[in-house]
Amino acid sequence: MADVITYREAVAEGLAREMRRDPSVVCLGEDIGAAEGVFKTTVGLFKEFGPERVWDTPISEQAIVGAAMGAAMTGLRPVAEIMFSDFLACCWDYLANEIPKVRYMTGGQVTVPLVVRTANGGGLGFGAQHSQAVENWALAVPGLKIAAPSTPADVVGLLAAAVRSDDPVLFFEHKGLFASRGPAAPPDHLVPLGEATVARPGTDLTVVALASTVPVALAAAEALARDGIFAEVVDLRCLIPLDIRTVLESVGRTSRLLIVEENPYQGGWGGTVASLVADEGFELLDAPIRRVAAACVPLPFADPLEQRVMPTVDKVTAAVRGLAAY
Amino acid sequence: MAKGDRGARLRDRRTAGPPPAEPGAPLGDDLVQLLTPEGERIDRVTGPDGVEYSVDFSDSEYRGLYRDLVVVRRLDAESTALQRQGELGIWASLLGQEAAQVGSGRALRPQDMAFPTYREHGVLYCRGIDPIMPLGLFRGVDQGAWDPVEHKFNMYTIVIGAQTLHATGYAMGIAMDGKVGNSDDPADGEAVIAYFGDGATSQGDVNEAFIWSSVYHAPIVFFCQNNQYAISEPIERQTRIPLYRRAAGFGFPGVRVDGNDVLATYAVTRHALDNARHGQGPTMIEAHTYRMGAHTTTDDPTRYRGISEVEAWQAKDPIARVRAFLAKQQIADAGFFTEVDEQATAEAMSLRERVLAMPDPEPVTLFDHVFVDETPQIRQQRARFVEYQASFEGSGH
């Protein structure tokens, strides 16, 4: 296996590893078989595992997720793909009312160990209905776990944890990261759900990021280091469980917090992180908590306009400078 | 049951029942056709709904349909080229589906309302709408931004199938407004047409639209262009029976028409619309056609279908058969065909020039139209945005 792989190759690799390990893992979704995924994230699976375990489905989001739930009740570990995360809205009843409630409402008697993978986020100019970062939608639903990796190795490691989880996991793959490259995951790589990581150490300020905003934050930190501002970048990796401990430890070292999130400012996950830090780490802070999030508007189709709405390196750099000088 | 048995169980379940039909397999006599692929005119034909279909066009009307088909294909090719040259973000080509769109589009009466997918460029053209209208969306200078009511043509709907429920509600609305079933005058009643594809028939909301339209007896025509593919998923992944036969289960007529035959498509659609406008309720039309190109410019169909299948459909081209008919019947001569080609090229060049001349929007307009009554948060974000943009002035950023 190559030393460096793309994020999209890591998705297929992570799925293949879990399917080899556990024969109860099946994949279902639109265009994931012979076409190998519209984002080429299921390349090789149909060839290796065949139609018994890689199900090309009709174009019915409700049925894909609803059937995944039923299949999970029989003991399978389904990995359902919803092509664009925007379409989670097409199957929201199952994601908000059915799947996360099964275990609770059956008094713990029925679990639905399933993963719903989906291509999330903007940056590719897909317009208002194919570009949204919707991880905060899921954050509003008790009963779901939420993973959103930023590197190829984390894709493999978190996917392993998600498939093995007995709780349902929403797994957000970022469209803007599919072409990005990084070190391949070592054999048997597993990243437990709910463990954030310090992606870059620093002393002056903590930048909390997730998925696409991790490379944005890292690029800003790199640029700022040349000016003597040393930002520490924390990659949350998961929103539920949320590793607030790692964030608080970092803020304890830096006393300043900037949160960079791709979902809109309103109702964004950064609000939850800020609330927790204000609650549990108020004395650690020497400055207000700041957030760089998407504007509260539907995403434009044109690339230059989309960049105006989304977090960018420039916006993060400006926010860090402001906060460092506070 | 042991895990090892699971694969066998699934396999048994999948292969239960009769094998699904292959795409492009010979059709039975339930297909309404008035013009063969060879350009032979069939005078009249009885559809699976028991209705006798025919058309009575003048020579000039026949030539007009040919002109529509050629212009629509040429404009579509130009849009594909514009995308390939980086001037549009994406394009969903209608190549191969010209007859289904021109036939149904010309069957609409001026007062009828159309709910398109994102591929109905031919219907849009036949509504008399400037083909530049949707290109602002695909160039990214707006989000569509046309008035559906003014044009009697809804915004392109990108999420598969959603428009069928919008159309159902609209049809119920005009029925409540008393615009249906008042007289036999075709200019009087209004009807609604909802476009969708074979893939959309697997969507829950589309099936809900069928049920609602049926039980409310809504004045609507469900026009399914069965182009054999939902991106890569072939028709046998969506259905085991011809799609038009589903209508019976919902309680309204279904008819299958040769979607590459502009005459039959016109006849069937006109009849269904007039039934709807006169209070006879919904009809489902399955226009049997083929997506000759990719799903969109982001798709590569060679990954999932063979060239022989495409070639078999090339022999059923919707334009070639009309041209053969016009020539054989001496309705049109070589000069006419040349003139139509020239018109199509001129319209395409005009479209290109006007696309390239589309002005960029002001970035601050991003914040417009989110709400009717703007929230303080939006106002604050706009103000910050303006301030942030201004901070780059003179910096060369």
XYZ file of C-alpha atoms in Angstrom:
723
model
C 0.000 0.000 0.000
C 1.150 3.493 -0.843
C 2.644 5.613 1.927
C 0.508 8.577 0.930
C -3.117 8.239 -0.141
C -5.993 10.550 -0.885
C -8.884 11.133 1.457
C -11.258 9.515 -1.058
C -9.035 6.434 -1.342
C -9.020 6.270 2.431
C -12.811 5.966 2.491
C -12.735 2.946 0.202
C -9.783 1.540 2.138
C -11.528 1.981 5.474
C -14.687 0.323 4.198
C -12.764 -2.555 2.632
C -10.844 -3.191 5.868
C -14.044 -3.410 7.887
C -15.769 -5.578 5.283
C -12.825 -8.002 5.281
C -12.776 -8.097 9.056
C -16.482 -8.590 9.614
C -18.751 -10.408 7.112
C -21.812 -8.747 8.617
C -20.735 -5.358 7.215
C -22.669 -4.431 4.069
C -22.761 -1.204 2.071
C -25.828 0.256 0.412
C -26.500 3.384 -1.570
C -26.930 4.975 -4.967
C -24.185 4.450 -7.524
C -21.826 2.839 -5.026
C -21.448 -0.479 -6.903
C -20.542 -0.669 -10.565
C -20.101 3.103 -10.749
C -17.911 2.974 -7.623
C -19.472 6.073 -6.096
C -20.083 9.475 -7.628
C -17.172 10.702 -5.516
C -15.194 7.506 -6.190
C -15.230 6.641 -2.508
C -16.294 3.028 -3.022
C -13.737 2.100 -5.674
C -12.950 -1.622 -5.639
C -15.662 -2.681 -3.176
C -18.099 -4.102 -5.718
C -15.290 -6.057 -7.384
C -14.011 -7.461 -4.110
C -17.247 -8.090 -2.222
C -19.846 -8.418 -4.992
C -23.547 -7.571 -5.030
C -24.262 -9.580 -1.883
C -22.462 -7.000 0.214
C -22.436 -3.879 -1.946
C -26.026 -3.006 -2.747
C -26.748 -0.605 -5.589
C -30.083 0.821 -4.546
C -32.938 2.720 -6.132
C -32.770 6.474 -5.675
C -34.753 6.613 -2.426
C -32.981 8.229 0.492
C -35.710 7.329 2.946
C -35.545 3.717 1.848
C -31.749 3.589 2.000
C -31.642 4.749 5.593
C -34.854 3.015 6.601
C -33.643 -0.289 5.148
C -30.272 0.168 6.833
C -32.102 0.422 10.126
C -34.088 -2.727 9.460
C -30.990 -4.578 8.296
C -29.160 -3.488 11.445
C -31.989 -4.961 13.529
C -31.245 -8.356 11.964
C -27.630 -8.214 13.087
C -26.014 -6.821 9.973
C -23.764 -3.789 10.246
C -24.975 -1.680 7.351
C -23.012 1.267 6.025
C -25.468 3.405 4.117
C -24.370 6.164 1.785
C -26.360 9.325 1.271
C -24.692 10.907 -1.720
C -24.820 14.519 -0.579
C -25.336 15.430 3.063
C -27.971 17.948 1.949
C -30.130 14.900 1.187
C -30.154 13.904 4.831
C -33.158 16.185 4.812
C -34.860 13.699 2.451
C -34.610 10.952 5.071
C -34.725 13.023 8.201
C -37.602 11.124 9.788
C -35.436 8.033 9.958
C -32.374 9.920 11.148
C -34.116 12.103 13.686
C -37.090 10.041 14.860
C -36.399 6.388 14.176
C -32.759 5.340 14.268
C -31.609 7.385 17.273
C -34.672 6.404 19.293
C -34.713 2.641 18.764
C -32.469 1.681 21.624
C -34.019 4.200 24.023
C -37.613 3.343 23.228
C -37.054 -0.394 23.386
C -35.493 -0.005 26.809
C -32.096 -1.023 25.469
C -33.387 -4.212 23.878
C -32.713 -3.341 20.250
C -29.583 -1.661 18.951
C -29.056 -0.488 15.409
C -25.335 -0.574 14.757
C -25.212 1.295 11.497
C -23.229 4.034 9.814
C -24.637 6.648 7.490
C -21.817 8.043 5.377
C -22.338 11.216 3.464
C -20.397 13.775 1.447
C -20.648 17.003 3.375
C -19.666 20.603 2.913
C -18.772 23.177 0.325
C -15.788 24.544 -1.499
C -16.506 22.856 -4.815
C -19.168 25.220 -6.086
C -22.095 22.811 -5.993
C -24.650 25.428 -5.031
C -27.261 25.908 -2.381
C -28.557 22.321 -2.243
C -25.382 20.277 -2.722
C -22.769 22.132 -0.659
C -24.057 22.584 2.829
C -22.124 21.671 5.939
C -24.920 20.110 7.962
C -23.085 18.460 10.840
C -24.948 20.800 13.171
C -28.289 19.333 12.056
C -27.291 16.004 13.538
C -25.933 17.689 16.643
C -29.520 18.577 17.530
C -30.561 14.923 17.669
C -29.832 12.948 20.844
C -28.973 9.359 20.029
C -26.653 9.881 17.095
C -22.881 9.932 17.104
C -21.095 12.251 14.722
C -17.650 11.793 13.202
C -16.035 14.124 10.676
C -12.425 13.269 9.833
C -9.918 15.713 8.378
C -7.123 13.389 7.197
C -6.959 10.119 5.236
C -5.607 8.215 8.239
C -8.407 9.532 10.431
C -10.923 8.509 7.778
C -9.753 4.913 8.103
C -9.430 5.015 11.883
C -12.736 6.715 12.567
C -14.565 4.597 10.013
C -13.316 1.497 11.853
C -14.625 2.907 15.127
C -17.921 3.916 13.524
C -18.574 0.513 11.958
C -17.713 -1.245 15.213
C -19.849 1.125 17.278
C -23.115 -0.337 18.499
C -24.636 3.134 18.306
C -25.655 4.685 15.012
C -22.981 6.998 13.618
C -23.348 9.780 11.118
C -20.054 9.889 9.262
C -19.375 13.146 7.452
C -16.840 12.890 4.662
C -15.872 16.282 3.372
C -16.248 16.864 -0.358
C -13.568 19.518 -0.348
C -11.066 17.100 1.180
C -11.583 14.112 -1.131
C -8.588 15.046 -3.281
C -6.337 15.891 -0.331
C -3.445 13.594 0.545
C -1.909 12.325 3.726
C -0.044 9.415 5.265
C -1.809 6.091 4.890
C -3.291 4.477 7.979
C -1.201 1.703 9.551
C -2.720 -1.801 9.713
C -5.593 -2.208 12.200
C -5.757 1.553 12.643
C -8.540 2.625 14.973
C -9.332 6.127 16.209
C -11.837 5.903 19.056
C -14.919 8.104 18.726
C -14.664 11.224 20.868
C -10.904 11.717 21.011
C -9.764 15.070 19.699
C -6.170 15.586 18.694
C -3.751 18.499 18.753
C -2.978 18.865 15.062
C -0.384 21.606 15.658
C 0.987 22.726 19.008
C 1.118 26.413 19.843
C 1.244 28.782 22.781
C -0.699 31.955 21.996
C -4.166 30.835 21.112
C -6.272 27.708 20.567
C -8.047 27.174 17.252
C -10.674 24.435 17.407
C -11.523 22.989 13.998
C -13.301 20.053 12.392
C -12.925 18.315 9.021
C -12.427 20.963 6.302
C -11.605 23.722 8.740
C -8.600 21.795 10.098
C -6.433 22.402 7.022
C -7.743 25.975 6.911
C -6.698 26.505 10.529
C -3.336 24.814 9.937
C -2.594 27.033 6.949
C -3.496 30.125 8.963
C -1.318 28.948 11.871
C 1.583 28.376 9.501
C 1.273 31.890 8.082
C 0.901 33.468 11.516
C 3.942 31.650 12.891
C 6.074 33.674 10.510
C 4.805 36.777 12.331
C 5.502 35.309 15.740
C 1.921 34.295 16.574
C 1.761 30.629 17.549
C -1.674 29.108 17.293
C -2.465 25.636 18.593
C -4.868 23.756 16.336
C -7.197 21.185 17.876
C -8.943 18.778 15.497
C -12.155 17.711 17.218
C -12.683 14.693 14.884
C -16.127 14.040 16.439
C -18.972 16.218 17.637
C -20.691 13.449 19.590
C -18.984 12.377 21.747
C -17.374 15.798 22.105
C -13.887 15.815 23.601
C -14.150 19.112 25.462
C -11.348 18.002 27.813
C -8.712 18.339 25.084
C -10.091 21.774 24.219
C -10.013 22.937 27.834
C -6.464 21.650 28.304
C -5.370 23.588 25.261
C -7.161 26.755 26.375
C -5.454 26.277 29.752
C -2.146 26.656 27.921
C -3.131 29.489 25.580
C -5.956 31.390 27.369
C -7.578 32.290 24.057
C -10.082 30.373 21.924
C -11.121 30.682 18.304
C -13.579 28.170 16.839
C -13.613 27.610 13.086
C -16.630 25.820 11.697
C -18.085 25.451 8.224
C -21.738 25.232 9.166
C -23.611 28.546 9.455
C -22.954 30.656 12.529
C -26.544 30.283 13.637
C -26.947 26.982 15.425
C -23.429 25.956 14.510
C -21.544 23.435 16.637
C -19.108 26.144 17.701
C -21.861 27.594 19.847
C -21.922 24.388 21.860
C -18.129 24.342 22.215
C -18.127 28.002 23.274
C -20.886 27.363 25.775
C -19.011 24.459 27.337
C -15.744 26.396 27.573
C -17.566 29.378 29.085
C -19.196 27.043 31.589
C -16.213 24.934 32.518
C -13.212 27.084 31.646
C -14.205 30.688 32.161
C -11.240 31.369 34.447
C -8.865 30.048 31.797
C -9.805 32.776 29.345
C -8.074 36.119 28.861
C -10.199 37.127 25.881
C -13.689 36.591 24.503
C -14.356 33.361 22.629
C -14.598 34.053 18.919
C -16.098 32.013 16.098
C -15.415 31.995 12.364
C -18.363 30.237 10.744
C -20.212 30.355 7.453
C -22.534 33.263 6.862
C -26.191 32.555 7.576
C -27.138 32.445 3.897
C -27.700 29.652 1.402
C -24.445 28.811 -0.346
C -23.811 30.520 -3.676
C -22.974 28.410 -6.719
C -20.127 30.596 -7.976
C -16.760 29.650 -6.479
C -15.628 33.192 -5.601
C -18.925 33.943 -3.905
C -18.904 30.640 -2.048
C -15.516 31.582 -0.624
C -17.025 34.792 0.720
C -19.535 32.774 2.690
C -17.289 29.982 3.968
C -14.404 30.162 6.442
C -11.122 30.824 4.629
C -7.483 31.077 5.634
C -7.695 34.858 5.339
C -10.704 35.083 7.594
C -9.122 32.806 10.176
C -5.846 34.705 10.031
C -7.649 37.997 10.585
C -9.634 36.558 13.480
C -6.523 35.108 15.115
C -4.694 38.420 14.839
C -7.604 40.221 16.423
C -7.866 37.744 19.251
C -4.118 37.558 19.872
C -4.032 41.350 20.203
C -6.987 41.477 22.563
C -29.549 -18.426 11.197
C -25.778 -18.645 10.844
C -24.070 -15.682 9.274
C -22.815 -17.816 6.422
C -26.363 -18.360 5.184
C -27.084 -14.704 4.857
C -25.531 -14.247 1.426
C -27.524 -17.140 0.023
C -30.701 -15.776 1.532
C -30.158 -12.345 0.013
C -29.324 -13.886 -3.343
C -32.537 -15.910 -3.321
C -34.560 -12.847 -2.470
C -32.994 -10.795 -5.227
C -33.612 -13.370 -7.920
C -37.179 -14.161 -6.868
C -39.816 -13.394 -9.490
C -39.426 -12.895 -13.221
C -36.177 -11.429 -14.494
C -36.408 -7.687 -15.077
C -36.451 -6.443 -18.647
C -33.184 -5.281 -20.163
C -32.958 -1.590 -21.019
C -33.736 -1.102 -24.668
C -35.423 -4.497 -24.957
C -38.153 -4.745 -27.592
C -41.362 -3.167 -26.390
C -44.739 -4.726 -26.573
C -47.700 -3.283 -28.404
C -48.448 -1.027 -25.440
C -46.226 1.718 -26.873
C -47.972 4.654 -28.504
C -46.062 5.535 -31.660
C -47.111 7.714 -34.601
C -43.745 8.046 -36.330
C -41.381 5.102 -36.638
C -37.597 5.469 -36.328
C -37.512 5.136 -40.140
C -39.804 8.130 -40.517
C -42.946 6.185 -41.439
C -46.129 7.851 -40.299
C -48.678 5.711 -38.411
C -52.083 7.273 -38.879
C -53.648 6.392 -35.536
C -52.993 4.019 -32.673
C -54.868 2.850 -29.604
C -52.937 3.223 -26.363
C -52.909 0.880 -23.370
C -55.425 3.282 -21.838
C -57.901 2.446 -24.620
C -57.663 5.919 -26.152
C -57.145 6.312 -29.884
C -54.278 8.729 -30.537
C -53.568 10.730 -33.668
C -52.358 14.160 -34.717
C -53.597 16.488 -37.401
C -50.745 18.873 -38.169
C -50.355 21.202 -41.118
C -47.110 21.071 -43.098
C -46.028 24.258 -41.405
C -46.664 22.748 -37.971
C -44.621 19.666 -38.866
C -41.765 21.914 -39.948
C -42.120 23.886 -36.732
C -41.668 20.780 -34.617
C -38.540 19.867 -36.577
C -37.208 23.382 -36.053
C -37.804 23.129 -32.307
C -36.008 19.794 -32.089
C -32.941 20.997 -33.966
C -32.663 24.314 -32.119
C -33.129 22.670 -28.725
C -30.394 20.119 -29.438
C -28.040 22.812 -30.715
C -28.582 25.060 -27.669
C -27.980 22.067 -25.422
C -24.728 21.247 -27.213
C -23.637 24.860 -26.802
C -24.323 24.738 -23.082
C -22.327 21.535 -22.750
C -19.475 23.241 -24.617
C -19.708 26.281 -22.356
C -19.387 24.008 -19.339
C -16.414 22.210 -20.844
C -14.770 25.583 -21.429
C -15.265 26.541 -17.815
C -18.026 29.055 -18.455
C -20.776 27.087 -16.687
C -20.385 25.160 -13.444
C -22.348 22.135 -14.577
C -24.807 21.144 -17.286
C -27.411 18.399 -17.481
C -27.735 17.615 -21.158
C -31.070 16.652 -22.704
C -29.401 14.914 -25.666
C -31.705 12.154 -26.880
C -34.755 13.482 -25.065
C -35.622 16.299 -27.480
C -38.836 14.727 -28.759
C -40.156 13.960 -25.276
C -39.607 17.578 -24.301
C -40.716 19.314 -27.492
C -43.734 17.048 -27.900
C -44.937 17.607 -24.355
C -43.856 21.245 -24.267
C -45.821 22.108 -27.403
C -48.823 20.225 -26.014
C -49.079 22.672 -23.144
C -51.600 25.441 -23.532
C -50.524 28.945 -22.501
C -52.397 28.809 -19.186
C -50.864 25.462 -18.133
C -48.199 25.287 -15.442
C -45.032 23.205 -15.798
C -42.853 21.850 -13.001
C -39.498 20.821 -14.489
C -36.526 18.884 -13.171
C -33.148 20.401 -14.059
C -33.067 18.898 -17.572
C -36.188 20.392 -19.170
C -34.393 22.941 -21.339
C -36.508 21.850 -24.299
C -39.784 22.370 -22.472
C -38.548 25.781 -21.352
C -37.789 26.689 -24.968
C -41.232 25.555 -26.098
C -42.850 27.731 -23.455
C -41.397 30.675 -25.377
C -38.877 31.416 -22.657
C -35.479 32.844 -23.567
C -33.028 29.917 -23.141
C -30.637 32.231 -21.334
C -32.965 32.169 -18.322
C -31.617 29.083 -16.493
C -28.001 29.741 -17.382
C -27.508 32.319 -14.645
C -27.997 29.440 -12.237
C -25.422 27.237 -13.946
C -22.981 30.133 -14.316
C -23.352 30.915 -10.644
C -24.364 34.536 -11.037
C -27.728 33.846 -9.431
C -29.694 30.908 -7.994
C -32.142 30.748 -10.885
C -34.015 33.904 -10.008
C -36.918 33.660 -12.405
C -40.571 34.165 -11.693
C -42.326 30.783 -12.027
C -45.759 32.383 -12.167
C -44.883 34.832 -14.908
C -43.426 32.086 -17.119
C -45.811 29.325 -16.024
C -42.601 27.366 -15.564
C -41.331 26.583 -12.089
C -37.721 26.907 -11.016
C -35.533 23.961 -11.929
C -35.795 21.468 -9.083
C -32.478 19.852 -8.287
C -33.485 17.444 -5.522
C -34.956 14.396 -7.234
C -38.733 14.157 -7.276
C -39.592 17.038 -4.949
C -41.346 18.949 -7.726
C -44.032 16.287 -8.063
C -45.445 17.237 -4.688
C -45.101 20.942 -5.457
C -47.033 20.314 -8.668
C -49.671 18.315 -6.823
C -50.265 21.136 -4.375
C -50.402 23.644 -7.203
C -52.928 21.485 -9.067
C -55.071 21.158 -5.946
C -54.864 24.926 -5.562
C -56.086 25.765 -9.047
C -58.867 23.213 -8.616
C -59.974 25.016 -5.471
C -59.804 28.295 -7.392
C -62.403 26.911 -9.785
C -60.087 26.854 -12.778
C -60.881 23.263 -13.685
C -63.784 21.519 -15.321
C -65.882 24.571 -16.088
C -66.436 23.925 -19.769
C -65.170 21.990 -22.746
C -63.398 25.051 -24.097
C -59.678 24.179 -24.206
C -58.802 27.785 -23.482
C -60.799 27.681 -20.291
C -59.469 25.157 -17.806
C -55.938 24.979 -16.477
C -53.730 21.937 -16.050
C -50.394 21.152 -14.444
C -47.578 18.994 -15.762
C -44.905 17.531 -13.499
C -41.701 16.302 -15.115
C -39.549 13.644 -13.515
C -37.382 10.696 -14.444
C -37.421 6.955 -13.996
C -35.183 7.233 -10.942
C -37.589 9.602 -9.236
C -40.314 6.958 -9.275
C -38.437 5.260 -6.427
C -38.732 8.338 -4.253
C -41.281 8.323 -1.487
C -42.484 11.827 -2.207
C -43.230 10.974 -5.840
C -45.437 8.109 -4.717
C -47.107 10.435 -2.245
C -47.761 12.839 -5.109
C -49.464 10.014 -7.018
C -51.690 9.219 -4.060
C -52.641 12.789 -3.304
C -53.328 13.667 -6.916
C -55.462 10.574 -7.244
C -57.584 11.010 -4.135
C -57.999 14.757 -4.695
C -58.629 14.223 -8.408
C -56.076 16.925 -9.150
C -55.694 18.384 -12.656
C -52.202 17.071 -13.205
C -50.181 15.095 -15.729
C -47.218 13.136 -14.416
C -44.754 13.139 -17.281
C -42.011 10.602 -16.653
C -39.109 10.658 -19.070
C -37.857 7.127 -18.662
C -34.363 7.732 -20.030
C -33.266 4.337 -18.667
C -30.791 5.646 -16.123
C -30.666 7.392 -12.741
C -27.028 8.433 -13.035
C -25.610 4.882 -13.240
C -28.536 2.880 -11.923
C -30.394 1.221 -14.803
C -34.166 1.044 -15.047
C -34.280 -2.531 -13.730
C -32.959 -1.173 -10.443
C -36.093 1.029 -10.194
C -38.858 -1.250 -11.411
C -39.867 -4.731 -12.516
C -42.890 -3.603 -14.501
C -43.272 -0.861 -17.090
C -43.529 2.354 -15.115
C -46.802 3.493 -16.722
C -48.532 0.434 -15.239
C -47.899 1.742 -11.757
C -50.575 4.370 -12.379
C -53.295 1.724 -12.204
C -52.393 0.955 -8.636
C -52.809 4.590 -7.719
C -56.140 4.796 -9.484
C -55.534 6.812 -12.630
C -54.680 6.018 -16.236
C -51.140 5.350 -17.376
C -49.895 5.409 -20.922
C -46.541 4.586 -22.443
C -45.444 6.625 -25.399
C -42.408 6.478 -27.647
C -40.565 9.421 -26.130
C -38.390 9.693 -29.219
C -41.506 10.314 -31.315
C -42.469 13.953 -31.104
C -45.865 13.371 -32.709
C -46.994 10.626 -30.368
C -45.653 12.483 -27.351
C -47.605 15.551 -28.402
C -50.817 13.571 -28.940
C -50.646 11.720 -25.650
C -49.711 14.783 -23.600
C -52.329 17.026 -25.196
C -55.022 14.428 -24.477
C -53.908 13.980 -20.854
C -53.702 17.736 -20.227
C -57.133 18.340 -21.698
C -58.555 15.546 -19.573
C -57.007 17.157 -16.503
C -58.253 20.640 -17.341
C -61.756 19.295 -17.828
C -61.928 17.605 -14.470
C -60.943 14.067 -15.449
C -58.081 13.886 -12.944
C -54.463 12.794 -13.293
C -52.689 10.750 -15.935
C -49.222 9.270 -15.858
C -47.272 9.313 -19.094
C -44.145 7.241 -19.430
C -42.114 8.669 -22.293
C -39.792 5.857 -23.263
C -36.532 7.471 -24.290
C -32.790 7.365 -23.666
C -30.244 9.683 -22.119
C -27.664 9.676 -24.912
C -25.131 11.612 -22.897
C -23.904 11.692 -19.350
C -26.159 12.352 -16.353
C -24.432 15.714 -16.074
C -21.053 17.033 -17.135
C -19.614 15.497 -13.943
C -20.556 11.957 -14.990
C -18.784 9.401 -17.194
C -21.350 6.869 -18.484
C -18.705 4.621 -20.061
C -18.111 3.277 -16.572
C -21.491 1.614 -16.402
C -22.953 1.038 -19.856
C -21.791 -0.401 -23.137
C -21.408 1.304 -26.485
C -23.668 -1.208 -28.261
C -26.586 -0.114 -26.111
C -25.959 3.533 -26.993
C -25.672 2.665 -30.682
C -28.994 0.817 -30.589
C -30.644 3.989 -29.345
C -28.841 6.170 -31.876
C -30.848 4.288 -34.503
C -34.012 5.622 -32.820
C -32.901 9.237 -32.914
C -35.807 11.634 -32.374
C -34.687 14.184 -34.982
C -33.566 11.898 -37.802
C -37.005 10.316 -38.047
C -38.763 13.678 -38.415
C -36.274 14.767 -41.041
C -36.802 11.514 -42.961
C -40.565 11.982 -42.747
C -40.448 15.603 -43.926
C -38.186 14.720 -46.834
C -40.186 11.648 -47.899
C -43.465 13.516 -47.755
C -41.867 16.513 -49.521
C -42.957 18.748 -46.686
C -39.485 20.240 -46.527
C -36.576 20.577 -48.941
C -32.821 20.853 -48.560
C -33.061 24.630 -48.330
C -35.339 24.357 -45.305
C -32.990 22.001 -43.473
C -30.052 24.326 -44.149
C -32.018 27.332 -42.954
C -32.990 25.552 -39.714
C -29.367 24.596 -39.071
C -28.356 28.209 -39.622
C -31.020 29.462 -37.248
C -29.907 26.941 -34.603
C -26.292 28.045 -34.946
C -27.266 31.723 -34.750
C -29.322 31.114 -31.580
C -26.473 29.135 -30.060
C -23.951 31.881 -30.823
C -26.272 34.471 -29.351
C -26.683 32.341 -26.253
C -22.906 31.996 -25.908
C -22.289 35.706 -26.266
C -24.953 36.585 -23.752
C -23.724 33.997 -21.230
C -20.223 35.412 -21.420
C -21.608 38.927 -20.961
C -23.576 38.096 -17.804
C -22.520 40.559 -15.128
C -21.065 39.305 -11.869
C -23.257 40.048 -8.870
C -22.012 42.293 -6.076
C -20.690 40.013 -3.296
C -22.701 41.874 -0.676
C -25.889 40.699 -2.359
C -25.154 37.345 -0.707
C -27.123 38.567 2.246
C -30.190 39.595 0.255
C -33.441 37.624 0.203
C -32.679 35.257 3.068
C -35.763 36.544 4.852
C -38.605 38.895 4.055
C -38.102 40.483 7.467
C -34.355 40.446 7.962
C -33.036 39.271 11.280
C -30.665 41.489 13.245
C -28.075 38.739 12.783
C -28.201 38.968 9.000
C -27.942 42.757 9.156
C -24.984 42.473 11.508
C -23.291 39.903 9.277
C -23.784 42.080 6.215
C -22.293 45.079 7.999
C -19.301 43.025 9.120
C -18.885 41.662 5.629
C -18.836 45.154 4.142
C -16.307 46.233 6.732
C -14.171 43.150 6.122
C -14.240 43.625 2.349
C -13.343 47.280 2.763
C -10.284 46.303 4.802
C -8.712 44.897 1.617
C -9.096 48.098 -0.375
C -5.764 49.193 -1.743
C -4.078 45.989 -0.566
C -4.352 44.361 -3.983
C -6.297 41.507 -2.456
